[in-house]
Amino acid sequence: MPSAKKVAQVEQIRQWLAQSRGQILTDYRGLNVREITDLRRQLRQAGAELHVVKNRLYRRAAEDTLPPELEPYLEGPTAVAFIRGDEAAAAKVLVDFIKQVRKTEVKALVLGQRVYPASAVEELAKLPPREVMLAQLIGALQSPISGLVGTLSELIGQFVRTLQAVADKKAQTQT
């Protein structure tokens, strides 16, 4: 029979899973309290929360949605960054932190029902922030429209100038 404390922990993990867009699993061995606190602060600013979880409780919380490919990564000490905001921003914070302290490593990345290896987190960290990508997309979509508007404007302008030239010529011949 599970204790009330463990039932509450499983329920809390379920809430974190339900609210997150993805998770980055890390091995936190070697980090001291100050470093973990600093990482948590940085991740919070990037729209993610870092929590140390017991693998067994994480499995139980995600039992309905746990991808089988994630099982090998649920070994040893695990801290999970539950991502609520921009996935690329959270990955960048984590990758930069790991490069700085050189004490921990990423285990895996979970986005939706897909599990990616640690190398995917580094690739995700290289992506520009979500707002920049949206601006680039809008610019790419707007470019052909702007070109079309410019072309149509020039055609209409040429037509108006031609009509004006014809009107001027008729006015000269009548006088």
mmCIF file of C-alpha atoms in Angstrom:
data_model
loop_
_atom_site.group_PDB
_atom_site.id
_atom_site.type_symbol
_atom_site.label_atom_id
_atom_site.label_comp_id
_atom_site.label_asym_id
_atom_site.label_seq_id
_atom_site.Cartn_x
_atom_site.Cartn_y
_atom_site.Cartn_z
ATOM 1 C CA MET A 1 0.000 0.000 0.000
ATOM 2 C CA PRO A 2 1.591 3.310 -1.073
ATOM 3 C CA SER A 3 1.962 6.026 1.513
ATOM 4 C CA ALA A 4 -0.029 9.245 1.341
ATOM 5 C CA LYS A 5 3.205 11.151 0.683
ATOM 6 C CA LYS A 6 4.047 9.041 -2.374
ATOM 7 C CA VAL A 7 0.495 9.278 -3.702
ATOM 8 C CA ALA A 8 0.748 13.079 -3.424
ATOM 9 C CA GLN A 9 4.122 13.043 -5.192
ATOM 10 C CA VAL A 10 2.711 10.950 -8.056
ATOM 11 C CA GLU A 11 -0.222 13.343 -8.372
ATOM 12 C CA GLN A 12 2.152 16.335 -8.423
ATOM 13 C CA ILE A 13 4.253 14.719 -11.177
ATOM 14 C CA ARG A 14 1.049 14.056 -13.145
ATOM 15 C CA GLN A 15 0.184 17.752 -12.913
ATOM 16 C CA TRP A 16 3.652 18.753 -14.102
ATOM 17 C CA LEU A 17 3.361 16.310 -17.011
ATOM 18 C CA ALA A 18 -0.098 17.599 -17.949
ATOM 19 C CA GLN A 19 1.072 21.217 -17.939
ATOM 20 C CA SER A 20 4.317 20.661 -19.831
ATOM 21 C CA ARG A 21 4.965 20.713 -23.556
ATOM 22 C CA GLY A 22 7.968 18.465 -23.108
ATOM 23 C CA GLN A 23 10.533 17.220 -20.631
ATOM 24 C CA ILE A 24 14.291 17.080 -20.577
ATOM 25 C CA LEU A 25 15.637 14.328 -18.341
ATOM 26 C CA THR A 26 19.049 14.937 -16.800
ATOM 27 C CA ASP A 27 21.437 13.221 -14.437
ATOM 28 C CA TYR A 28 22.106 15.697 -11.655
ATOM 29 C CA ARG A 29 24.954 13.836 -9.929
ATOM 30 C CA GLY A 30 27.818 16.090 -8.946
ATOM 31 C CA LEU A 31 25.765 19.275 -8.690
ATOM 32 C CA ASN A 32 25.689 21.028 -5.341
ATOM 33 C CA VAL A 33 22.656 22.830 -3.941
ATOM 34 C CA ARG A 34 23.821 26.255 -5.173
ATOM 35 C CA GLU A 35 24.269 24.958 -8.734
ATOM 36 C CA ILE A 36 20.877 23.220 -8.794
ATOM 37 C CA THR A 37 19.241 26.377 -7.437
ATOM 38 C CA ASP A 38 20.960 28.465 -10.109
ATOM 39 C CA LEU A 39 19.858 26.047 -12.841
ATOM 40 C CA ARG A 40 16.284 26.101 -11.537
ATOM 41 C CA ARG A 41 16.265 29.910 -11.597
ATOM 42 C CA GLN A 42 17.600 30.036 -15.161
ATOM 43 C CA LEU A 43 15.116 27.415 -16.373
ATOM 44 C CA ARG A 44 12.221 29.215 -14.676
ATOM 45 C CA GLN A 45 13.126 32.349 -16.663
ATOM 46 C CA ALA A 46 13.043 30.220 -19.840
ATOM 47 C CA GLY A 47 9.594 28.800 -19.052
ATOM 48 C CA ALA A 48 10.597 25.479 -17.486
ATOM 49 C CA GLU A 49 10.746 23.963 -14.014
ATOM 50 C CA LEU A 50 13.420 21.552 -12.798
ATOM 51 C CA HIS A 51 12.371 18.880 -10.304
ATOM 52 C CA VAL A 52 14.238 15.919 -8.900
ATOM 53 C CA VAL A 53 11.962 12.910 -9.263
ATOM 54 C CA LYS A 54 12.161 9.284 -8.316
ATOM 55 C CA ASN A 55 12.146 7.151 -11.439
ATOM 56 C CA ARG A 56 9.547 4.767 -10.021
ATOM 57 C CA LEU A 57 7.171 7.620 -9.169
ATOM 58 C CA TYR A 58 7.725 9.223 -12.592
ATOM 59 C CA ARG A 59 6.840 5.895 -14.251
ATOM 60 C CA ARG A 60 3.711 5.584 -12.142
ATOM 61 C CA ALA A 61 2.634 9.179 -12.888
ATOM 62 C CA ALA A 62 3.155 8.730 -16.629
ATOM 63 C CA GLU A 63 2.027 5.101 -16.828
ATOM 64 C CA ASP A 64 -0.695 5.774 -19.421
ATOM 65 C CA THR A 65 1.463 8.021 -21.571
ATOM 66 C CA LEU A 66 4.986 6.729 -20.907
ATOM 67 C CA PRO A 67 6.671 5.926 -24.223
ATOM 68 C CA PRO A 68 8.465 2.548 -23.999
ATOM 69 C CA GLU A 69 11.592 4.137 -25.515
ATOM 70 C CA LEU A 70 11.976 6.260 -22.359
ATOM 71 C CA GLU A 71 12.486 3.267 -20.054
ATOM 72 C CA PRO A 72 16.296 2.978 -20.497
ATOM 73 C CA TYR A 73 16.707 6.632 -19.491
ATOM 74 C CA LEU A 74 14.890 6.162 -16.178
ATOM 75 C CA GLU A 75 17.930 4.753 -14.394
ATOM 76 C CA GLY A 76 19.985 6.466 -11.716
ATOM 77 C CA PRO A 77 19.358 9.942 -10.269
ATOM 78 C CA THR A 78 16.986 11.908 -12.474
ATOM 79 C CA ALA A 79 16.002 15.553 -12.571
ATOM 80 C CA VAL A 80 13.323 16.527 -15.053
ATOM 81 C CA ALA A 81 12.938 19.947 -16.638
ATOM 82 C CA PHE A 82 9.209 20.260 -17.316
ATOM 83 C CA ILE A 83 8.943 22.720 -20.228
ATOM 84 C CA ARG A 84 5.920 25.001 -20.301
ATOM 85 C CA GLY A 85 7.264 27.683 -22.622
ATOM 86 C CA ASP A 86 9.670 27.684 -25.538
ATOM 87 C CA GLU A 87 11.365 24.303 -25.865
ATOM 88 C CA ALA A 88 14.410 25.772 -27.609
ATOM 89 C CA ALA A 89 14.948 28.376 -24.881
ATOM 90 C CA ALA A 90 14.845 25.739 -22.126
ATOM 91 C CA ALA A 91 17.221 23.489 -24.067
ATOM 92 C CA LYS A 92 19.627 26.389 -24.595
ATOM 93 C CA VAL A 93 19.667 27.220 -20.877
ATOM 94 C CA LEU A 94 20.343 23.598 -19.979
ATOM 95 C CA VAL A 95 23.054 23.073 -22.602
ATOM 96 C CA ASP A 96 24.800 26.324 -21.636
ATOM 97 C CA PHE A 97 24.649 25.389 -17.951
ATOM 98 C CA ILE A 98 26.120 21.931 -18.605
ATOM 99 C CA LYS A 99 28.960 23.455 -20.654
ATOM 100 C CA GLN A 100 29.658 25.861 -17.810
ATOM 101 C CA VAL A 101 29.681 23.430 -14.854
ATOM 102 C CA ARG A 102 30.760 20.264 -16.690
ATOM 103 C CA LYS A 103 29.263 18.072 -13.964
ATOM 104 C CA THR A 104 26.007 16.763 -15.320
ATOM 105 C CA GLU A 105 24.547 15.440 -18.544
ATOM 106 C CA VAL A 106 21.289 15.230 -20.415
ATOM 107 C CA LYS A 107 19.685 11.803 -20.583
ATOM 108 C CA ALA A 108 16.815 12.338 -23.024
ATOM 109 C CA LEU A 109 14.244 14.735 -24.446
ATOM 110 C CA VAL A 110 10.520 13.970 -24.521
ATOM 111 C CA LEU A 111 8.278 15.977 -26.843
ATOM 112 C CA GLY A 112 4.722 14.715 -27.033
ATOM 113 C CA GLN A 113 4.986 10.935 -27.248
ATOM 114 C CA ARG A 114 8.410 10.944 -28.912
ATOM 115 C CA VAL A 115 11.662 10.304 -27.088
ATOM 116 C CA TYR A 116 14.884 11.807 -28.412
ATOM 117 C CA PRO A 117 18.473 11.169 -27.323
ATOM 118 C CA ALA A 118 20.616 13.766 -25.542
ATOM 119 C CA SER A 119 22.079 14.968 -28.852
ATOM 120 C CA ALA A 120 18.620 16.252 -29.854
ATOM 121 C CA VAL A 121 18.691 18.674 -26.925
ATOM 122 C CA GLU A 122 21.892 20.221 -28.274
ATOM 123 C CA GLU A 123 20.301 20.554 -31.724
ATOM 124 C CA LEU A 124 17.169 22.061 -30.202
ATOM 125 C CA ALA A 125 19.321 24.559 -28.295
ATOM 126 C CA LYS A 126 20.772 25.802 -31.594
ATOM 127 C CA LEU A 127 17.338 26.871 -32.864
ATOM 128 C CA PRO A 128 16.436 30.550 -32.574
ATOM 129 C CA PRO A 129 13.786 31.505 -30.002
ATOM 130 C CA ARG A 130 10.155 30.883 -30.901
ATOM 131 C CA GLU A 131 9.421 34.586 -31.477
ATOM 132 C CA VAL A 132 12.305 34.886 -33.945
ATOM 133 C CA MET A 133 11.147 31.799 -35.849
ATOM 134 C CA LEU A 134 7.591 33.172 -36.029
ATOM 135 C CA ALA A 135 8.907 36.518 -37.279
ATOM 136 C CA GLN A 136 10.961 34.712 -39.941
ATOM 137 C CA LEU A 137 7.903 32.725 -41.003
ATOM 138 C CA ILE A 138 5.756 35.844 -41.229
ATOM 139 C CA GLY A 139 8.488 37.580 -43.212
ATOM 140 C CA ALA A 140 8.696 34.643 -45.602
ATOM 141 C CA LEU A 141 4.921 34.630 -46.026
ATOM 142 C CA GLN A 142 4.760 38.407 -46.385
ATOM 143 C CA SER A 143 7.511 38.665 -48.991
ATOM 144 C CA PRO A 144 5.549 37.235 -51.956
ATOM 145 C CA ILE A 145 2.515 39.301 -51.001
ATOM 146 C CA SER A 146 4.627 42.469 -50.847
ATOM 147 C CA GLY A 147 6.078 41.632 -54.245
ATOM 148 C CA LEU A 148 2.595 41.094 -55.670
ATOM 149 C CA VAL A 149 1.360 44.381 -54.228
ATOM 150 C CA GLY A 150 4.364 46.194 -55.685
ATOM 151 C CA THR A 151 3.821 44.627 -59.114
ATOM 152 C CA LEU A 152 0.101 45.406 -59.133
ATOM 153 C CA SER A 153 0.792 48.944 -57.949
ATOM 154 C CA GLU A 154 3.288 49.456 -60.783
ATOM 155 C CA LEU A 155 0.845 48.052 -63.362
ATOM 156 C CA ILE A 156 -1.922 50.356 -62.165
ATOM 157 C CA GLY A 157 0.531 53.280 -62.127
ATOM 158 C CA GLN A 158 1.580 52.562 -65.717
ATOM 159 C CA PHE A 159 -2.065 52.349 -66.790
ATOM 160 C CA VAL A 160 -2.892 55.672 -65.114
ATOM 161 C CA ARG A 161 0.163 57.368 -66.695
ATOM 162 C CA THR A 162 -0.811 55.979 -70.118
ATOM 163 C CA LEU A 163 -4.369 57.303 -69.724
ATOM 164 C CA GLN A 164 -2.982 60.679 -68.654
ATOM 165 C CA ALA A 165 -0.671 60.766 -71.699
ATOM 166 C CA VAL A 166 -3.602 59.960 -74.003
ATOM 167 C CA ALA A 167 -5.714 62.662 -72.354
ATOM 168 C CA ASP A 168 -2.863 65.203 -72.662
ATOM 169 C CA LYS A 169 -2.385 64.345 -76.348
ATOM 170 C CA LYS A 170 -6.106 64.744 -77.077
ATOM 171 C CA ALA A 171 -6.134 68.066 -75.261
ATOM 172 C CA GLN A 172 -3.202 69.298 -77.423
ATOM 173 C CA THR A 173 -4.856 68.229 -80.688
ATOM 174 C CA GLN A 174 -8.107 69.960 -79.822
ATOM 175 C CA THR A 175 -6.453 73.295 -79.164
#
